[in-house]
Amino acid sequence: MRPPTLTKLYPLLIVTLLGACGRTLPTSSEPSTSASNGNSSPATSDLRARALDNWYTCFDGKATDHRRARFNDCARAAAQLPNLIEPSTFHRGGDAGTDPYALPTTKVHNSCQVKVDLRFGRPDESSWVAINVALSKIMAACSGGYGAYETTGGEILAGKGNFILVTVEKTTRAAALALGTSQNSTAAVDE
């Protein structure tokens, strides 16, 4: 058995560091229902519960295996996302260059794309750190293979109301090539 990589330990590292620094990420105005060890504030406990218990699905099996991308490419695409700790309302529209909370946003590195979008177009409250924790969780939970052949892919819900959809998958061009289609027909792969 091989030791876990740093990217697989990233969610635990973030939560641990925030607790050690005394910083909290309020993700809910409701009191926390998760068990607390007495050393963390309700907001930190709530973050831990939300970050580790979100709904997610992995792209595996014959029907969705073509959507999986190289783990290292996905880690580099994820590193391009903002890492803002301030909670705010994620929304549709606006200029993504000046408004970091405007969605949808897609980051691409080689064979992998990371998409952050709103389900049903409904605004939701969260922070980019909470989005990155959810992204790290889906990458680790859905990883398979070893070394250079390690792949990942899946979707996870984030945000106070679970309206933020984070998707990790193979880029459209790479998916089209994996399916044996020409580059001119990549639009058909998106459907």
GROMACS .gro file of C-alpha atoms in nm:
model
  191
    1MET     CA    1   0.000   0.000   0.000
    2ARG     CA    2   0.140   0.336  -0.096
    3PRO     CA    3   0.128   0.642   0.130
    4PRO     CA    4  -0.139   0.907   0.052
    5THR     CA    5  -0.026   1.203  -0.156
    6LEU     CA    6  -0.041   1.560  -0.030
    7THR     CA    7  -0.332   1.638  -0.263
    8LYS     CA    8  -0.535   1.362  -0.101
    9LEU     CA    9  -0.467   1.507   0.244
   10TYR     CA   10  -0.545   1.866   0.137
   11PRO     CA   11  -0.902   1.884   0.284
   12LEU     CA   12  -0.786   1.762   0.624
   13LEU     CA   13  -0.486   1.997   0.612
   14ILE     CA   14  -0.705   2.302   0.542
   15VAL     CA   15  -0.949   2.226   0.822
   16THR     CA   16  -0.663   2.156   1.064
   17LEU     CA   17  -0.479   2.476   0.975
   18LEU     CA   18  -0.792   2.688   1.007
   19GLY     CA   19  -0.864   2.540   1.349
   20ALA     CA   20  -0.504   2.598   1.463
   21CYS     CA   21  -0.511   2.961   1.346
   22GLY     CA   22  -0.843   3.029   1.515
   23ARG     CA   23  -0.997   3.129   1.181
   24THR     CA   24  -1.345   3.020   1.097
   25LEU     CA   25  -1.529   2.990   0.769
   26PRO     CA   26  -1.894   3.057   0.834
   27THR     CA   27  -2.084   2.846   0.582
   28SER     CA   28  -2.416   2.849   0.759
   29SER     CA   29  -2.610   3.080   0.987
   30GLU     CA   30  -2.757   2.776   1.161
   31PRO     CA   31  -2.590   2.626   1.467
   32SER     CA   32  -2.374   2.325   1.399
   33THR     CA   33  -2.520   1.980   1.445
   34SER     CA   34  -2.191   1.796   1.417
   35ALA     CA   35  -2.001   1.672   1.717
   36SER     CA   36  -1.745   1.916   1.844
   37ASN     CA   37  -1.437   1.841   2.047
   38GLY     CA   38  -1.484   2.161   2.245
   39ASN     CA   39  -1.177   2.328   2.092
   40SER     CA   40  -1.338   2.454   1.773
   41SER     CA   41  -1.603   2.714   1.720
   42PRO     CA   42  -1.946   2.619   1.580
   43ALA     CA   43  -1.854   2.773   1.244
   44THR     CA   44  -1.542   2.555   1.215
   45SER     CA   45  -1.735   2.245   1.317
   46ASP     CA   46  -1.999   2.331   1.058
   47LEU     CA   47  -1.731   2.369   0.791
   48ARG     CA   48  -1.585   2.031   0.880
   49ALA     CA   49  -1.927   1.866   0.851
   50ARG     CA   50  -2.011   2.040   0.523
   51ALA     CA   51  -1.670   1.976   0.366
   52LEU     CA   52  -1.667   1.606   0.444
   53ASP     CA   53  -2.036   1.515   0.401
   54ASN     CA   54  -2.137   1.673   0.069
   55TRP     CA   55  -2.314   1.471  -0.198
   56TYR     CA   56  -2.079   1.354  -0.470
   57THR     CA   57  -2.059   1.106  -0.756
   58CYS     CA   58  -1.758   0.960  -0.933
   59PHE     CA   59  -1.720   0.907  -1.306
   60ASP     CA   60  -1.632   0.541  -1.315
   61GLY     CA   61  -1.769   0.241  -1.490
   62LYS     CA   62  -1.813   0.195  -1.862
   63ALA     CA   63  -2.075   0.468  -1.910
   64THR     CA   64  -1.868   0.757  -1.769
   65ASP     CA   65  -1.508   0.631  -1.768
   66HIS     CA   66  -1.429   0.847  -2.073
   67ARG     CA   67  -1.486   1.155  -1.850
   68ARG     CA   68  -1.194   1.071  -1.618
   69ALA     CA   69  -0.872   1.276  -1.648
   70ARG     CA   70  -0.516   1.248  -1.520
   71PHE     CA   71  -0.499   1.329  -1.148
   72ASN     CA   72  -0.191   1.552  -1.182
   73ASP     CA   73  -0.357   1.760  -1.457
   74CYS     CA   74  -0.664   1.805  -1.238
   75ALA     CA   75  -0.452   1.914  -0.942
   76ARG     CA   76  -0.289   2.181  -1.160
   77ALA     CA   77  -0.627   2.296  -1.296
   78ALA     CA   78  -0.764   2.317  -0.940
   79ALA     CA   79  -0.465   2.526  -0.832
   80GLN     CA   80  -0.578   2.796  -1.078
   81LEU     CA   81  -0.900   2.861  -0.883
   82PRO     CA   82  -0.910   3.153  -0.637
   83ASN     CA   83  -0.837   3.075  -0.272
   84LEU     CA   84  -1.035   3.353  -0.105
   85ILE     CA   85  -1.138   3.286   0.255
   86GLU     CA   86  -1.414   3.549   0.270
   87PRO     CA   87  -1.762   3.400   0.228
   88SER     CA   88  -1.980   3.564  -0.034
   89THR     CA   89  -2.269   3.494  -0.268
   90PHE     CA   90  -2.178   3.304  -0.583
   91HIS     CA   91  -2.399   3.421  -0.870
   92ARG     CA   92  -2.444   3.407  -1.246
   93GLY     CA   93  -2.335   3.692  -1.465
   94GLY     CA   94  -2.092   3.967  -1.400
   95ASP     CA   95  -1.735   4.001  -1.518
   96ALA     CA   96  -1.528   3.704  -1.405
   97GLY     CA   97  -1.215   3.919  -1.442
   98THR     CA   98  -1.324   4.164  -1.172
   99ASP     CA   99  -1.579   3.961  -0.973
  100PRO     CA  100  -1.431   3.638  -0.833
  101TYR     CA  101  -1.777   3.512  -0.730
  102ALA     CA  102  -1.927   3.529  -1.082
  103LEU     CA  103  -2.000   3.183  -1.222
  104PRO     CA  104  -1.963   2.971  -1.428
  105THR     CA  105  -1.586   2.940  -1.428
  106THR     CA  106  -1.370   2.672  -1.588
  107LYS     CA  107  -1.000   2.609  -1.534
  108VAL     CA  108  -0.812   2.377  -1.772
  109HIS     CA  109  -0.473   2.210  -1.758
  110ASN     CA  110  -0.379   1.959  -2.031
  111SER     CA  111  -0.635   1.676  -2.013
  112CYS     CA  112  -0.843   1.805  -1.720
  113GLN     CA  113  -1.099   2.075  -1.667
  114VAL     CA  114  -1.247   2.192  -1.338
  115LYS     CA  115  -1.586   2.360  -1.370
  116VAL     CA  116  -1.767   2.552  -1.097
  117ASP     CA  117  -2.126   2.645  -1.177
  118LEU     CA  118  -2.463   2.699  -1.012
  119ARG     CA  119  -2.732   2.434  -1.023
  120PHE     CA  120  -3.061   2.576  -1.149
  121GLY     CA  121  -2.894   2.919  -1.170
  122ARG     CA  122  -2.972   2.985  -0.803
  123PRO     CA  123  -2.721   3.199  -0.609
  124ASP     CA  124  -2.556   3.032  -0.311
  125GLU     CA  125  -2.325   3.138  -0.029
  126SER     CA  126  -1.982   2.989   0.025
  127SER     CA  127  -1.614   3.076   0.001
  128TRP     CA  128  -1.349   2.971  -0.247
  129VAL     CA  129  -1.166   2.787   0.031
  130ALA     CA  130  -1.478   2.575   0.094
  131ILE     CA  131  -1.508   2.513  -0.282
  132ASN     CA  132  -1.142   2.404  -0.294
  133VAL     CA  133  -1.195   2.169   0.002
  134ALA     CA  134  -1.492   2.009  -0.178
  135LEU     CA  135  -1.282   1.987  -0.495
  136SER     CA  136  -1.000   1.814  -0.308
  137LYS     CA  137  -1.249   1.570  -0.161
  138ILE     CA  138  -1.392   1.470  -0.499
  139MET     CA  139  -1.046   1.432  -0.652
  140ALA     CA  140  -0.929   1.208  -0.367
  141ALA     CA  141  -1.250   1.007  -0.337
  142CYS     CA  142  -1.269   0.938  -0.711
  143SER     CA  143  -0.902   0.869  -0.782
  144GLY     CA  144  -0.796   0.538  -0.929
  145GLY     CA  145  -0.483   0.387  -1.078
  146TYR     CA  146  -0.122   0.444  -0.977
  147GLY     CA  147   0.155   0.688  -1.058
  148ALA     CA  148   0.133   0.846  -1.401
  149TYR     CA  149  -0.183   0.644  -1.473
  150GLU     CA  150  -0.380   0.778  -1.177
  151THR     CA  151  -0.708   0.931  -1.293
  152THR     CA  152  -0.997   1.111  -1.129
  153GLY     CA  153  -1.332   1.257  -1.219
  154GLY     CA  154  -1.665   1.334  -1.060
  155GLU     CA  155  -1.909   1.594  -0.934
  156ILE     CA  156  -1.974   1.735  -0.588
  157LEU     CA  157  -2.222   1.984  -0.445
  158ALA     CA  158  -2.103   2.271  -0.230
  159GLY     CA  159  -2.238   2.589  -0.075
  160LYS     CA  160  -2.484   2.667   0.201
  161GLY     CA  161  -2.780   2.541  -0.003
  162ASN     CA  162  -2.585   2.284  -0.209
  163PHE     CA  163  -2.646   2.482  -0.529
  164ILE     CA  164  -2.279   2.507  -0.634
  165LEU     CA  165  -2.181   2.219  -0.862
  166VAL     CA  166  -1.808   2.143  -0.891
  167THR     CA  167  -1.713   1.909  -1.176
  168VAL     CA  168  -1.374   1.747  -1.241
  169GLU     CA  169  -1.353   1.582  -1.581
  170LYS     CA  170  -1.153   1.530  -1.897
  171THR     CA  171  -1.146   1.832  -2.126
  172THR     CA  172  -1.390   1.824  -2.416
  173ARG     CA  173  -1.113   1.787  -2.673
  174ALA     CA  174  -0.945   1.506  -2.477
  175ALA     CA  175  -1.281   1.332  -2.427
  176ALA     CA  176  -1.358   1.354  -2.798
  177LEU     CA  177  -1.022   1.202  -2.885
  178ALA     CA  178  -1.074   0.924  -2.630
  179LEU     CA  179  -1.408   0.841  -2.792
  180GLY     CA  180  -1.243   0.824  -3.135
  181THR     CA  181  -1.425   1.125  -3.279
  182SER     CA  182  -1.270   1.405  -3.480
  183GLN     CA  183  -1.185   1.744  -3.331
  184ASN     CA  184  -1.461   1.906  -3.539
  185SER     CA  185  -1.729   1.709  -3.354
  186THR     CA  186  -1.628   1.803  -2.998
  187ALA     CA  187  -1.951   1.999  -2.950
  188ALA     CA  188  -2.144   1.673  -2.967
  189VAL     CA  189  -1.948   1.538  -2.670
  190ASP     CA  190  -2.077   1.820  -2.444
  191GLU     CA  191  -2.440   1.714  -2.491
   0.00000   0.00000   0.00000
